[in-house]
Amino acid sequence: MKNFVLVFCVLLLTPFTLLAQEEEVGYNENSVHPIHNSKQLFKKRVWRRMDLNEKQNQPFFAVNNQITKFIIEAVQNGELIPYDTDSVTDDRRISKEEFMSRLEIKTDAGGGDFGGWGDDGGDWGEGGATASAGPSKTYIRPDELNLLEIVEDAIFDNQRSRMYFDLQAITVKIPADLTVNGLEGTLASFRYKDLEELFRAMPDKAQWYNMYNQSKSVNFADAFLLRLFSARIWKVNNPQDEDLYSIYGGNPKRALYASQQEEYKLMEYEHNLWEY
């Protein structure tokens, strides 16, 4: 009798399990709010550059509350997985040791005046790093990492009749003046879904600083959801996988103009759909 009941329960639950598996097909696993493929009338992948020193972005970069500070600390604590590229696939993961190696300032003179977390070797939030890395190693400070690259999908949802920007990944860039070769470098990329979960887990810390009304400061995750940032388009998906700067022969003015045009195209596309 017991065996019969067990078999009956298994048969009863099997259809629900298969249904749950079927429902996952057609959704992007990296999306915080996934939209089924069958509901996507239009989709375009967009790459943006976000300068944290820009006035509109400074709330993400408040003193001792930089978004880069929370990201680095999360990697150190094993709470966040870094990736080598913005594809953020499992085969592109990097170790915590590799991440810290990239964060280390590599100079013959030992790092210069800007190299350390501070003179006293204190905590991150108090202007210094721990001494565990050794006195000969100095690391780039979070407030020096002022450039992010954002990867997102612009999707027109034909069920809700509006455009959505589905963030996929964020890459922390290393400024050119902090690298040995004088070229801009990449620290690591992160799945935005992981970052969103990290920010939600610290609602009182990871906050977008409202300089006009501190009582209305919001979580970083909400700030991204509400599009409270400014980030210029520097690349859209294309067969040659070229950015706008390369497409226009390295002409910065033409690339900037093209970036603005791409932004207008997205707005115009959504507007024109409402005309029908």
Coordinates of C-alpha atoms in Angstrom, one line a residue:
M1 CA 0.0 0.0 0.0
K2 CA 2.8 2.4 0.9
N3 CA 4.5 1.7 -2.4
F4 CA 1.3 2.4 -4.3
V5 CA 0.9 5.8 -2.5
L6 CA 4.6 6.7 -3.3
V7 CA 4.1 5.9 -7.0
F8 CA 0.9 7.8 -7.1
C9 CA 2.6 10.9 -5.5
V10 CA 5.5 10.7 -8.0
L11 CA 3.1 10.5 -11.0
L12 CA 1.1 13.4 -9.6
L13 CA 4.1 15.7 -9.2
T14 CA 5.8 14.8 -12.5
P15 CA 3.5 17.0 -14.7
F16 CA 4.1 20.0 -12.5
T17 CA 7.9 19.5 -12.6
L18 CA 7.8 19.3 -16.4
L19 CA 5.6 22.4 -16.6
A20 CA 8.1 24.3 -14.5
Q21 CA 10.9 23.3 -16.7
E22 CA 9.0 24.3 -19.8
E23 CA 8.3 27.7 -18.4
E24 CA 12.0 28.4 -18.0
V25 CA 12.6 27.9 -21.7
G26 CA 12.6 31.2 -23.6
Y27 CA 13.8 33.4 -20.7
N28 CA 17.2 35.0 -20.3
E29 CA 18.7 33.6 -17.1
N30 CA 20.8 36.7 -16.6
S31 CA 17.7 39.0 -16.5
V32 CA 16.4 40.4 -13.2
H33 CA 12.9 40.8 -14.8
P34 CA 13.0 38.4 -17.8
I35 CA 10.7 38.9 -20.8
H36 CA 9.8 35.8 -22.7
N37 CA 11.2 35.6 -26.3
S38 CA 7.7 35.3 -27.7
K39 CA 6.8 38.7 -26.2
Q40 CA 9.8 40.5 -27.7
L41 CA 8.8 42.5 -30.7
F42 CA 12.2 44.2 -30.9
K43 CA 15.6 43.7 -29.2
K44 CA 18.9 45.4 -29.5
R45 CA 22.0 45.0 -27.3
V46 CA 23.6 48.2 -26.2
W47 CA 26.9 49.0 -24.5
R48 CA 27.2 52.2 -22.4
R49 CA 29.9 54.0 -20.6
M50 CA 29.1 55.5 -17.2
D51 CA 31.5 58.2 -15.8
L52 CA 31.0 58.2 -12.0
N53 CA 32.5 61.7 -11.8
E54 CA 29.7 63.1 -14.0
K55 CA 27.3 65.2 -11.9
Q56 CA 24.3 63.0 -12.5
N57 CA 26.3 59.9 -11.5
Q58 CA 27.9 61.3 -8.4
P59 CA 25.2 59.9 -6.1
F60 CA 26.6 56.4 -7.0
F61 CA 30.0 57.6 -6.0
A62 CA 29.5 59.4 -2.6
V63 CA 32.5 59.5 -0.2
N64 CA 32.9 56.1 1.5
N65 CA 29.8 54.9 -0.3
Q66 CA 31.1 54.3 -3.8
I67 CA 29.4 51.6 -5.8
T68 CA 32.9 50.3 -6.6
K69 CA 33.7 50.0 -2.9
F70 CA 30.7 47.6 -2.3
I71 CA 31.7 45.6 -5.4
I72 CA 35.3 45.1 -4.4
E73 CA 34.4 44.2 -0.8
A74 CA 31.8 41.6 -2.0
V75 CA 34.5 39.9 -4.1
Q76 CA 36.9 39.9 -1.2
N77 CA 34.2 38.3 1.0
G78 CA 33.3 35.7 -1.6
E79 CA 29.8 37.2 -2.0
L80 CA 30.3 38.1 -5.7
I81 CA 31.7 36.3 -8.7
P82 CA 34.0 38.3 -11.0
Y83 CA 34.2 37.5 -14.7
D84 CA 36.9 38.1 -17.3
T85 CA 34.5 39.6 -20.0
D86 CA 31.0 41.0 -20.1
S87 CA 29.7 37.8 -21.6
V88 CA 29.6 36.7 -17.9
T89 CA 29.5 33.0 -18.8
D90 CA 30.7 30.3 -16.3
D91 CA 33.8 29.6 -18.4
R92 CA 34.9 33.2 -18.0
R93 CA 35.0 33.3 -14.2
I94 CA 38.2 34.5 -12.5
S95 CA 39.4 33.8 -9.0
K96 CA 39.5 36.2 -6.1
E97 CA 43.3 36.1 -6.3
E98 CA 43.3 37.1 -10.0
F99 CA 40.9 39.9 -9.2
M100 CA 43.1 41.3 -6.4
S101 CA 46.1 40.9 -8.7
R102 CA 44.4 43.1 -11.3
L103 CA 43.6 45.6 -8.5
E104 CA 47.2 45.8 -7.5
I105 CA 49.2 48.8 -8.7
K106 CA 52.2 47.4 -10.6
T107 CA 54.9 50.0 -10.7
D108 CA 58.7 49.8 -10.4
A109 CA 58.6 52.4 -7.6
G110 CA 56.1 50.6 -5.5
G111 CA 53.0 52.5 -6.5
G112 CA 53.6 56.2 -6.0
D113 CA 51.6 58.6 -3.9
F114 CA 48.3 57.3 -5.1
G115 CA 49.0 53.6 -4.6
G116 CA 47.8 52.6 -1.1
W117 CA 44.5 52.5 0.7
G118 CA 45.9 54.8 3.3
D119 CA 48.8 55.2 5.7
D120 CA 47.4 53.4 8.7
G121 CA 46.3 50.2 7.0
G122 CA 42.8 50.5 8.4
D123 CA 39.5 49.4 7.0
W124 CA 38.1 50.3 3.6
G125 CA 35.6 52.8 4.9
E126 CA 38.3 54.5 7.0
G127 CA 40.7 55.3 4.2
G128 CA 43.0 52.3 4.3
A129 CA 43.4 48.6 3.4
T130 CA 44.2 45.7 5.6
A131 CA 47.8 44.7 5.9
S132 CA 47.2 41.2 4.8
A133 CA 48.5 41.9 1.3
G134 CA 51.9 42.8 2.7
P135 CA 53.7 46.2 2.9
S136 CA 55.1 45.9 -0.7
K137 CA 51.6 45.8 -2.3
T138 CA 49.4 48.7 -2.9
Y139 CA 46.0 48.7 -4.4
I140 CA 43.8 51.0 -6.4
R141 CA 41.3 52.7 -4.2
P142 CA 37.5 52.4 -4.9
D143 CA 37.3 56.2 -5.4
E144 CA 39.8 55.9 -8.2
L145 CA 37.7 53.5 -10.2
N146 CA 35.4 56.0 -11.7
L147 CA 34.3 54.3 -15.0
L148 CA 31.7 51.6 -15.5
E149 CA 30.6 49.9 -18.7
I150 CA 27.0 48.7 -18.8
V151 CA 25.6 46.0 -21.1
E152 CA 21.9 46.0 -21.5
D153 CA 19.2 44.8 -23.9
A154 CA 16.7 47.3 -25.2
I155 CA 13.5 45.2 -25.6
F156 CA 10.0 46.2 -26.8
D157 CA 7.5 44.1 -24.9
N158 CA 4.5 43.6 -27.2
Q159 CA 2.4 42.4 -24.3
R160 CA 2.9 45.5 -22.2
S161 CA 3.5 47.8 -25.2
R162 CA 6.6 49.6 -24.0
M163 CA 10.3 49.5 -24.1
Y164 CA 12.4 48.0 -21.3
F165 CA 16.1 48.2 -20.7
D166 CA 17.2 44.8 -19.4
L167 CA 20.6 45.2 -17.7
Q168 CA 22.9 42.2 -18.2
A169 CA 26.4 43.0 -16.9
I170 CA 28.5 45.8 -15.4
T171 CA 32.2 46.0 -16.0
V172 CA 34.6 48.0 -13.7
K173 CA 37.3 49.7 -15.8
I174 CA 40.7 50.8 -14.6
P175 CA 41.6 54.4 -15.7
A176 CA 44.6 54.7 -18.0
D177 CA 46.6 56.8 -15.5
L178 CA 46.6 53.8 -13.1
T179 CA 48.0 51.2 -15.5
V180 CA 51.6 50.5 -16.4
N181 CA 51.1 50.7 -20.2
G182 CA 49.0 53.9 -20.0
L183 CA 46.0 52.2 -21.6
E184 CA 42.6 51.8 -20.0
G185 CA 42.2 48.4 -18.4
T186 CA 39.5 46.1 -17.2
L187 CA 39.2 45.0 -13.6
A188 CA 36.3 42.6 -13.9
S189 CA 32.8 42.1 -15.2
F190 CA 29.8 41.1 -13.1
R191 CA 26.3 39.8 -13.8
Y192 CA 23.9 42.6 -13.0
K193 CA 21.6 40.0 -11.5
D194 CA 24.2 39.2 -8.9
L195 CA 24.8 42.9 -8.3
E196 CA 21.1 43.6 -7.8
E197 CA 20.9 40.8 -5.3
L198 CA 24.0 42.2 -3.5
F199 CA 22.5 45.7 -3.3
R200 CA 19.1 44.5 -2.1
A201 CA 20.9 42.6 0.7
M202 CA 22.2 45.9 2.1
P203 CA 19.4 48.4 1.9
D204 CA 20.8 50.8 4.4
K205 CA 24.3 50.9 3.0
A206 CA 24.3 50.6 -0.8
Q207 CA 22.4 53.8 -1.3
W208 CA 22.1 56.3 -4.2
Y209 CA 22.8 59.5 -2.4
N210 CA 20.1 62.1 -2.9
M211 CA 21.9 65.4 -2.5
Y212 CA 18.6 67.4 -2.5
N213 CA 16.7 65.3 0.0
Q214 CA 18.5 62.6 2.0
S215 CA 15.3 61.2 3.3
K216 CA 14.6 60.1 -0.3
S217 CA 17.9 58.3 -1.0
V218 CA 17.2 54.9 -2.6
N219 CA 19.0 51.6 -3.0
F220 CA 21.5 51.3 -5.9
A221 CA 19.2 48.6 -7.4
D222 CA 16.2 51.0 -7.4
A223 CA 18.4 53.7 -8.9
F224 CA 19.3 51.5 -11.8
L225 CA 15.7 50.4 -12.2
L226 CA 14.6 54.1 -12.3
R227 CA 17.4 55.0 -14.7
L228 CA 18.8 57.6 -12.4
F229 CA 22.2 57.4 -14.2
S230 CA 23.7 58.9 -17.2
A231 CA 25.6 56.6 -19.6
R232 CA 26.6 57.3 -23.2
I233 CA 26.1 54.6 -25.8
W234 CA 29.5 53.6 -27.2
K235 CA 28.5 50.3 -29.0
V236 CA 25.5 48.6 -30.4
N237 CA 25.3 45.0 -31.7
N238 CA 26.7 44.7 -35.2
P239 CA 28.2 41.8 -37.3
Q240 CA 31.8 43.2 -37.0
D241 CA 31.4 43.7 -33.2
E242 CA 32.9 47.2 -33.6
D243 CA 32.3 50.1 -31.3
L244 CA 31.2 53.5 -32.6
Y245 CA 34.7 55.0 -32.3
S246 CA 36.1 52.3 -34.6
I247 CA 33.3 52.5 -37.0
Y248 CA 33.9 56.2 -37.6
G249 CA 37.6 55.9 -38.0
G250 CA 38.7 57.0 -34.6
N251 CA 37.0 60.4 -34.9
P252 CA 35.7 61.3 -31.4
K253 CA 33.3 64.0 -32.6
R254 CA 31.6 61.7 -35.1
A255 CA 31.5 58.9 -32.6
L256 CA 29.8 61.2 -30.1
Y257 CA 27.3 62.3 -32.7
A258 CA 26.6 58.7 -33.6
S259 CA 26.1 57.8 -29.9
Q260 CA 23.4 60.5 -29.6
Q261 CA 21.8 59.3 -32.8
E262 CA 21.6 55.7 -31.5
E263 CA 19.9 57.0 -28.4
Y264 CA 17.4 58.9 -30.5
K265 CA 16.8 55.9 -32.7
L266 CA 15.7 53.9 -29.6
M267 CA 13.3 56.6 -28.5
E268 CA 12.0 57.1 -32.0
Y269 CA 11.4 53.4 -32.5
E270 CA 9.2 53.2 -29.4
H271 CA 7.4 56.4 -30.4
N272 CA 6.7 55.2 -34.0
L273 CA 5.2 52.0 -32.7
W274 CA 2.6 54.0 -30.8
E275 CA 1.6 55.7 -34.1
Y276 CA 0.1 52.5 -35.5

